[in-house]
Amino acid sequence: MPAQLIDGIALSQKLRGEIAARAAALTAKGKQPGLAVILVGEDPASQVYVRNKVKACGDVGFHSVLEKYEADLSEAALLARIAKLNADPAIHGILVQMPLPKHINPHKVIEAISTTKDVDGYSVLSAGELMTGLAGFRPCTPYGCMKLIESTGVDLRGKHAVVIGRSNTVGKPMGLLLLQANATVTICHSATADLGVHTRQADVVVAAVGRRNTLTADMVKPGAIVIDVGMNRDDAGKLCGDVDFAGVKEVASHITPVPGGVGPMTITMLLMNTVEAAERM
Ligand code: NAP
């Protein structure tokens, strides 16, 4: 039987309804959630991402500020701007769109954002909070993947989860979140000798590689949950994930499509972190 689709658009809509209700309650008390988005330079994909984030804020009743700067903005000027936003009581979340121009150190910029406003969850302190199980902001994409897995109703306790990819923003935090949910976790990467040996044992596979057809049907245990984070283009230029969707859906029990799976959840979890930040302040 083909896998059940995990619908990231429907789940996003449901969660955004809940976020809007929380935002309305805060606004009624005079504390409308506010997100500041900073874009430096002209990267076309980044322009689309920030536009979508700002629009999503409006849709759930947040106040948002989009600050666009020329690519030659100095690192010092950017850090000064972040310091101003850290002190602004109308702003509860600050996001600096990556990648930054080469002359700006992204680590310095991320660490300049107040931990209480680090709604991307990328700072060393937020990573440490995740690592130690403290309540901090979880990076939005893996946080969204957890919500997608939860939506299947499958309890992760005692399950074997395999994450493919070990980036600081997706793979590693994904592994930690799965561990926190009591899964037994394996993290694979480009030096993993035989990927299929690991994925064939997995009850849950999360693919976060950036290479299409990384996970094919012969690499998946029948009945596994498959979450596809990848964003790639096929030969016809169409958006596709890391998973051979047509093949794997015949083997898996649940699978996310691309588009319409993880993608919409990432912005939703940014909104979730921002409303949470406003509630905490
Ligand atoms: P990344 O920083 O490039 O990391 C990719 C990871 O994949 C690395 O850890 C790399 O291993 C591993 N890898 C590469 N080739 C491999 C192979 N043949 N077998 C096993 N592992 C391999 O990418 P990322 O930022 O984590 O993003 C991953 C994908 O998710 C990209 O397609 C990105 O566009 C997409 N993405 C989507 C969303 C969304 O909202 N839908 C959000 C974020 C990212 P090494 O560490 O050994 O190099």
Short mmCIF file of C-alpha atoms and ligand atoms in Angstrom, two decimals:
data_model
loop_
_atom_site.label_atom_id
_atom_site.label_comp_id
_atom_site.label_asym_id
_atom_site.label_seq_id
_atom_site.Cartn_x
_atom_site.Cartn_y
_atom_site.Cartn_z
CA MET A 1 0.00 0.00 0.00
CA PRO A 2 1.45 3.40 -0.91
CA ALA A 3 2.56 5.63 1.96
CA GLN A 4 0.32 8.20 3.56
CA LEU A 5 1.34 11.74 2.61
CA ILE A 6 2.38 13.99 5.48
CA ASP A 7 0.87 17.28 4.38
CA GLY A 8 3.11 20.16 5.48
CA ILE A 9 0.75 22.77 4.04
CA ALA A 10 -2.26 21.53 6.05
CA LEU A 11 -0.23 21.15 9.25
CA SER A 12 1.25 24.62 8.75
CA GLN A 13 -2.20 26.15 8.34
CA LYS A 14 -3.38 24.47 11.54
CA LEU A 15 -0.35 25.63 13.53
CA ARG A 16 -0.49 29.14 12.06
CA GLY A 17 -4.12 29.36 13.27
CA GLU A 18 -2.91 28.55 16.79
CA ILE A 19 -0.06 31.08 16.49
CA ALA A 20 -2.49 33.79 15.29
CA ALA A 21 -4.69 33.16 18.35
CA ARG A 22 -1.68 33.48 20.68
CA ALA A 23 -0.59 36.66 18.85
CA ALA A 24 -4.08 38.16 19.19
CA ALA A 25 -4.06 37.44 22.94
CA LEU A 26 -0.68 39.18 23.30
CA THR A 27 -1.77 42.13 21.14
CA ALA A 28 -4.86 42.57 23.32
CA LYS A 29 -2.47 42.99 26.26
CA GLY A 30 -0.47 45.60 24.32
CA LYS A 31 2.36 43.26 23.30
CA GLN A 32 1.99 42.50 19.60
CA PRO A 33 4.71 39.98 18.61
CA GLY A 34 7.36 41.62 16.42
CA LEU A 35 9.95 40.10 14.09
CA ALA A 36 12.84 41.99 12.49
CA VAL A 37 14.29 40.51 9.31
CA ILE A 38 17.62 41.80 8.00
CA LEU A 39 18.79 41.22 4.45
CA VAL A 40 22.22 42.29 3.26
CA GLY A 41 22.87 42.19 -0.47
CA GLU A 42 20.91 41.18 -3.54
CA ASP A 43 20.85 37.36 -3.45
CA PRO A 44 17.64 36.55 -5.41
CA ALA A 45 16.71 33.44 -3.38
CA SER A 46 17.20 35.39 -0.13
CA GLN A 47 14.93 38.17 -1.42
CA VAL A 48 12.14 35.61 -1.90
CA TYR A 49 12.74 34.01 1.51
CA VAL A 50 12.58 37.32 3.40
CA ARG A 51 9.49 38.43 1.48
CA ASN A 52 7.75 35.18 2.43
CA LYS A 53 8.74 35.55 6.08
CA VAL A 54 7.46 39.12 6.28
CA LYS A 55 4.20 38.17 4.56
CA ALA A 56 3.73 35.23 6.95
CA CYS A 57 4.14 37.63 9.90
CA GLY A 58 1.33 39.82 8.58
CA ASP A 59 -0.92 36.79 8.08
CA VAL A 60 -0.72 35.80 11.77
CA GLY A 61 -1.01 39.36 13.12
CA PHE A 62 2.64 40.05 13.94
CA HIS A 63 4.37 43.37 13.57
CA SER A 64 7.37 42.96 11.26
CA VAL A 65 10.28 45.08 10.10
CA LEU A 66 12.24 44.30 6.96
CA GLU A 67 15.62 46.02 6.81
CA LYS A 68 17.44 45.77 3.48
CA TYR A 69 21.04 46.88 3.12
CA GLU A 70 23.47 47.13 0.23
CA ALA A 71 26.03 44.31 -0.10
CA ASP A 72 28.83 46.66 0.98
CA LEU A 73 27.33 47.27 4.45
CA SER A 74 30.16 47.00 6.98
CA GLU A 75 30.18 44.31 9.63
CA ALA A 76 30.35 47.02 12.33
CA ALA A 77 27.26 48.75 10.94
CA LEU A 78 25.34 45.46 10.91
CA LEU A 79 26.36 44.69 14.49
CA ALA A 80 25.29 48.18 15.56
CA ARG A 81 21.91 47.67 13.93
CA ILE A 82 21.47 44.34 15.75
CA ALA A 83 22.33 46.03 19.06
CA LYS A 84 19.54 48.57 18.43
CA LEU A 85 17.04 45.80 17.67
CA ASN A 86 18.16 43.86 20.77
CA ALA A 87 17.11 46.89 22.82
CA ASP A 88 13.83 47.54 20.94
CA PRO A 89 10.84 46.39 23.08
CA ALA A 90 8.59 46.10 19.99
CA ILE A 91 10.89 43.43 18.51
CA HIS A 92 10.80 39.92 19.99
CA GLY A 93 12.66 38.01 17.27
CA ILE A 94 15.62 38.97 15.06
CA LEU A 95 16.58 37.08 11.94
CA VAL A 96 19.54 37.84 9.72
CA GLN A 97 19.09 36.13 6.36
CA MET A 98 22.02 33.93 5.36
CA PRO A 99 24.25 33.85 3.39
CA LEU A 100 25.91 37.15 4.21
CA PRO A 101 28.47 38.87 1.93
CA LYS A 102 31.97 37.39 2.34
CA HIS A 103 33.40 40.34 4.32
CA ILE A 104 30.91 39.77 7.17
CA ASN A 105 31.57 36.99 9.69
CA PRO A 106 28.24 35.13 10.07
CA HIS A 107 29.22 33.66 13.46
CA LYS A 108 29.89 37.11 14.89
CA VAL A 109 26.52 38.30 13.59
CA ILE A 110 24.58 35.33 14.98
CA GLU A 111 26.24 35.69 18.37
CA ALA A 112 25.37 39.40 18.43
CA ILE A 113 21.64 38.60 18.49
CA SER A 114 20.26 38.53 22.03
CA THR A 115 19.57 34.91 23.05
CA THR A 116 16.05 35.94 24.04
CA LYS A 117 15.44 37.05 20.42
CA ASP A 118 17.36 34.27 18.61
CA VAL A 119 14.25 32.84 16.91
CA ASP A 120 16.35 31.05 14.27
CA GLY A 121 18.00 29.11 17.10
CA TYR A 122 21.44 29.31 15.45
CA SER A 123 23.52 30.82 18.28
CA VAL A 124 25.99 28.78 20.30
CA LEU A 125 23.86 29.34 23.40
CA SER A 126 20.67 28.13 21.67
CA ALA A 127 22.59 25.08 20.42
CA GLY A 128 23.79 24.47 23.97
CA GLU A 129 20.25 24.75 25.31
CA LEU A 130 19.11 22.14 22.81
CA MET A 131 22.07 19.92 23.65
CA THR A 132 21.36 20.06 27.38
CA GLY A 133 17.58 19.90 27.09
CA LEU A 134 16.98 23.45 28.37
CA ALA A 135 14.04 25.46 27.01
CA GLY A 136 15.54 27.53 24.18
CA PHE A 137 14.70 28.22 20.55
CA ARG A 138 15.00 25.19 18.28
CA PRO A 139 16.26 25.70 14.70
CA CYS A 140 13.12 26.05 12.60
CA THR A 141 13.62 23.33 9.97
CA PRO A 142 14.35 20.39 12.31
CA TYR A 143 11.68 21.70 14.72
CA GLY A 144 9.22 21.57 11.80
CA CYS A 145 10.34 18.03 10.94
CA MET A 146 9.54 16.97 14.51
CA LYS A 147 6.02 18.40 14.18
CA LEU A 148 5.57 16.51 10.90
CA ILE A 149 6.68 13.25 12.55
CA GLU A 150 4.42 13.92 15.57
CA SER A 151 1.48 14.43 13.19
CA THR A 152 1.70 10.76 12.15
CA GLY A 153 0.81 9.74 15.71
CA VAL A 154 3.78 7.38 15.84
CA ASP A 155 5.59 7.41 19.21
CA LEU A 156 9.35 7.77 18.67
CA ARG A 157 10.27 6.03 21.94
CA GLY A 158 12.50 3.08 21.15
CA LYS A 159 12.41 3.70 17.39
CA HIS A 160 15.58 3.86 15.32
CA ALA A 161 15.91 7.21 13.54
CA VAL A 162 18.52 7.84 10.87
CA VAL A 163 19.39 11.41 9.89
CA ILE A 164 21.30 11.89 6.64
CA GLY A 165 23.31 15.12 6.91
CA ARG A 166 25.10 16.77 9.83
CA SER A 167 24.87 20.52 9.20
CA ASN A 168 24.61 22.81 12.23
CA THR A 169 21.25 24.13 11.05
CA VAL A 170 19.50 20.88 10.08
CA GLY A 171 21.23 17.51 10.57
CA LYS A 172 22.81 17.93 14.01
CA PRO A 173 19.84 19.65 15.73
CA MET A 174 17.55 17.09 14.07
CA GLY A 175 19.54 14.29 15.68
CA LEU A 176 19.30 15.96 19.09
CA LEU A 177 15.55 16.53 18.82
CA LEU A 178 14.99 12.88 17.88
CA LEU A 179 17.16 11.83 20.80
CA GLN A 180 15.12 14.04 23.11
CA ALA A 181 12.01 12.22 21.87
CA ASN A 182 13.62 8.93 22.96
CA ALA A 183 14.55 7.62 19.54
CA THR A 184 17.84 5.79 19.04
CA VAL A 185 19.67 8.02 16.59
CA THR A 186 22.24 7.49 13.86
CA ILE A 187 23.63 10.48 11.97
CA CYS A 188 25.09 9.79 8.52
CA HIS A 189 27.20 12.11 6.37
CA SER A 190 29.38 12.20 3.27
CA ALA A 191 32.00 9.90 4.84
CA THR A 192 29.45 7.25 5.85
CA ALA A 193 30.71 4.06 4.24
CA ASP A 194 27.40 2.45 3.25
CA LEU A 195 24.38 4.67 3.74
CA GLY A 196 21.89 1.91 2.89
CA VAL A 197 23.14 -0.32 5.72
CA HIS A 198 21.95 2.34 8.16
CA THR A 199 18.79 3.55 6.46
CA ARG A 200 17.48 0.00 5.95
CA GLN A 201 17.37 -0.39 9.75
CA ALA A 202 15.53 2.89 10.31
CA ASP A 203 11.96 3.33 11.49
CA VAL A 204 12.35 7.04 10.65
CA VAL A 205 14.64 8.55 8.02
CA VAL A 206 15.25 12.29 7.73
CA ALA A 207 17.15 13.21 4.56
CA ALA A 208 18.92 16.60 4.69
CA VAL A 209 21.65 16.40 2.08
CA GLY A 210 20.93 18.61 -0.93
CA ARG A 211 21.36 15.87 -3.54
CA ARG A 212 18.41 14.30 -5.31
CA ASN A 213 17.84 10.52 -5.25
CA THR A 214 20.05 10.14 -2.18
CA LEU A 215 17.41 7.85 -0.67
CA THR A 216 15.90 5.23 -2.97
CA ALA A 217 13.29 2.53 -2.33
CA ASP A 218 15.85 -0.25 -1.83
CA MET A 219 17.35 1.77 1.07
CA VAL A 220 14.10 2.02 3.05
CA LYS A 221 12.62 -0.46 5.54
CA PRO A 222 8.97 -1.25 4.76
CA GLY A 223 6.72 0.89 6.96
CA ALA A 224 9.33 3.59 7.74
CA ILE A 225 8.48 7.27 8.11
CA VAL A 226 10.44 9.35 5.57
CA ILE A 227 10.98 13.10 5.96
CA ASP A 228 12.56 14.86 2.98
CA VAL A 229 14.28 18.16 3.82
CA GLY A 230 16.21 18.48 0.55
CA MET A 231 15.52 21.23 -1.97
CA ASN A 232 16.95 20.43 -5.38
CA ARG A 233 16.01 20.79 -9.03
CA ASP A 234 15.38 17.86 -11.35
CA ASP A 235 16.46 17.80 -15.01
CA ALA A 236 13.32 19.70 -16.00
CA GLY A 237 14.08 22.40 -13.40
CA LYS A 238 11.26 21.25 -11.11
CA LEU A 239 11.73 21.44 -7.33
CA CYS A 240 12.50 18.03 -5.80
CA GLY A 241 13.89 16.63 -2.58
CA ASP A 242 16.64 14.19 -1.64
CA VAL A 243 14.26 11.23 -1.76
CA ASP A 244 13.18 9.30 -4.85
CA PHE A 245 9.55 10.06 -4.00
CA ALA A 246 7.91 7.80 -6.61
CA GLY A 247 9.86 4.73 -5.48
CA VAL A 248 10.00 5.35 -1.73
CA LYS A 249 6.28 6.08 -1.36
CA GLU A 250 5.63 2.43 -2.31
CA VAL A 251 7.68 1.21 0.68
CA ALA A 252 7.29 3.83 3.44
CA SER A 253 4.27 4.16 5.75
CA HIS A 254 4.38 8.00 5.76
CA ILE A 255 6.29 10.41 3.52
CA THR A 256 6.61 14.18 3.05
CA PRO A 257 6.34 15.52 -0.51
CA VAL A 258 8.59 18.20 -2.01
CA PRO A 259 7.18 20.79 -2.39
CA GLY A 260 4.50 20.84 0.32
CA GLY A 261 6.27 18.98 3.13
CA VAL A 262 9.10 20.44 5.20
CA GLY A 263 9.28 23.77 3.30
CA PRO A 264 6.11 25.42 4.64
CA MET A 265 6.88 24.17 8.15
CA THR A 266 10.16 26.08 8.38
CA ILE A 267 8.49 29.52 8.29
CA THR A 268 5.70 28.25 10.55
CA MET A 269 8.22 27.28 13.23
CA LEU A 270 9.88 30.69 12.89
CA LEU A 271 6.49 32.22 13.70
CA MET A 272 6.09 29.74 16.58
CA ASN A 273 9.49 30.73 18.04
CA THR A 274 8.63 34.43 17.67
CA VAL A 275 5.28 34.19 19.47
CA GLU A 276 7.03 32.13 22.14
CA ALA A 277 9.71 34.84 22.46
CA ALA A 278 7.03 37.51 22.89
CA GLU A 279 5.23 35.43 25.53
CA ARG A 280 8.48 34.99 27.46
CA MET A 281 9.37 38.72 27.52
P1 NAP B 1 24.60 21.29 4.01
O1 NAP B 1 25.06 22.24 5.05
O2 NAP B 1 25.20 21.34 2.66
O3 NAP B 1 24.76 19.82 4.60
C1 NAP B 1 24.56 18.69 3.81
C2 NAP B 1 24.92 17.47 4.59
O4 NAP B 1 24.75 16.33 3.74
C3 NAP B 1 26.38 17.44 5.07
O5 NAP B 1 26.42 17.08 6.42
C4 NAP B 1 27.04 16.41 4.17
O6 NAP B 1 28.05 15.66 4.82
C5 NAP B 1 25.87 15.47 3.87
N1 NAP B 1 26.09 14.72 2.64
C6 NAP B 1 26.51 15.18 1.44
N2 NAP B 1 26.60 14.17 0.55
C7 NAP B 1 26.23 13.05 1.19
C8 NAP B 1 26.11 11.69 0.83
N3 NAP B 1 26.39 11.28 -0.41
N4 NAP B 1 25.70 10.79 1.75
C9 NAP B 1 25.40 11.20 3.01
N5 NAP B 1 25.49 12.49 3.42
C10 NAP B 1 25.90 13.40 2.53
O7 NAP B 1 23.03 21.42 3.78
P2 NAP B 1 21.84 21.80 4.80
O8 NAP B 1 21.82 23.27 5.01
O9 NAP B 1 21.82 20.87 5.95
O10 NAP B 1 20.58 21.48 3.84
C11 NAP B 1 20.39 20.18 3.32
C12 NAP B 1 19.29 20.25 2.28
O11 NAP B 1 18.08 20.71 2.90
C13 NAP B 1 19.54 21.24 1.14
O12 NAP B 1 18.96 20.73 -0.04
C14 NAP B 1 18.81 22.49 1.58
O13 NAP B 1 18.43 23.29 0.49
C15 NAP B 1 17.61 21.86 2.24
N6 NAP B 1 16.97 22.73 3.24
C16 NAP B 1 15.64 22.86 3.15
C17 NAP B 1 14.97 23.64 4.07
C18 NAP B 1 13.49 23.78 3.96
O14 NAP B 1 12.93 24.65 4.60
N7 NAP B 1 12.82 22.92 3.21
C19 NAP B 1 15.66 24.29 5.09
C20 NAP B 1 17.04 24.08 5.18
C21 NAP B 1 17.69 23.29 4.25
P3 NAP B 1 29.44 16.32 5.32
O15 NAP B 1 29.10 17.03 6.61
O16 NAP B 1 30.32 15.15 5.52
O17 NAP B 1 29.87 17.26 4.23
#
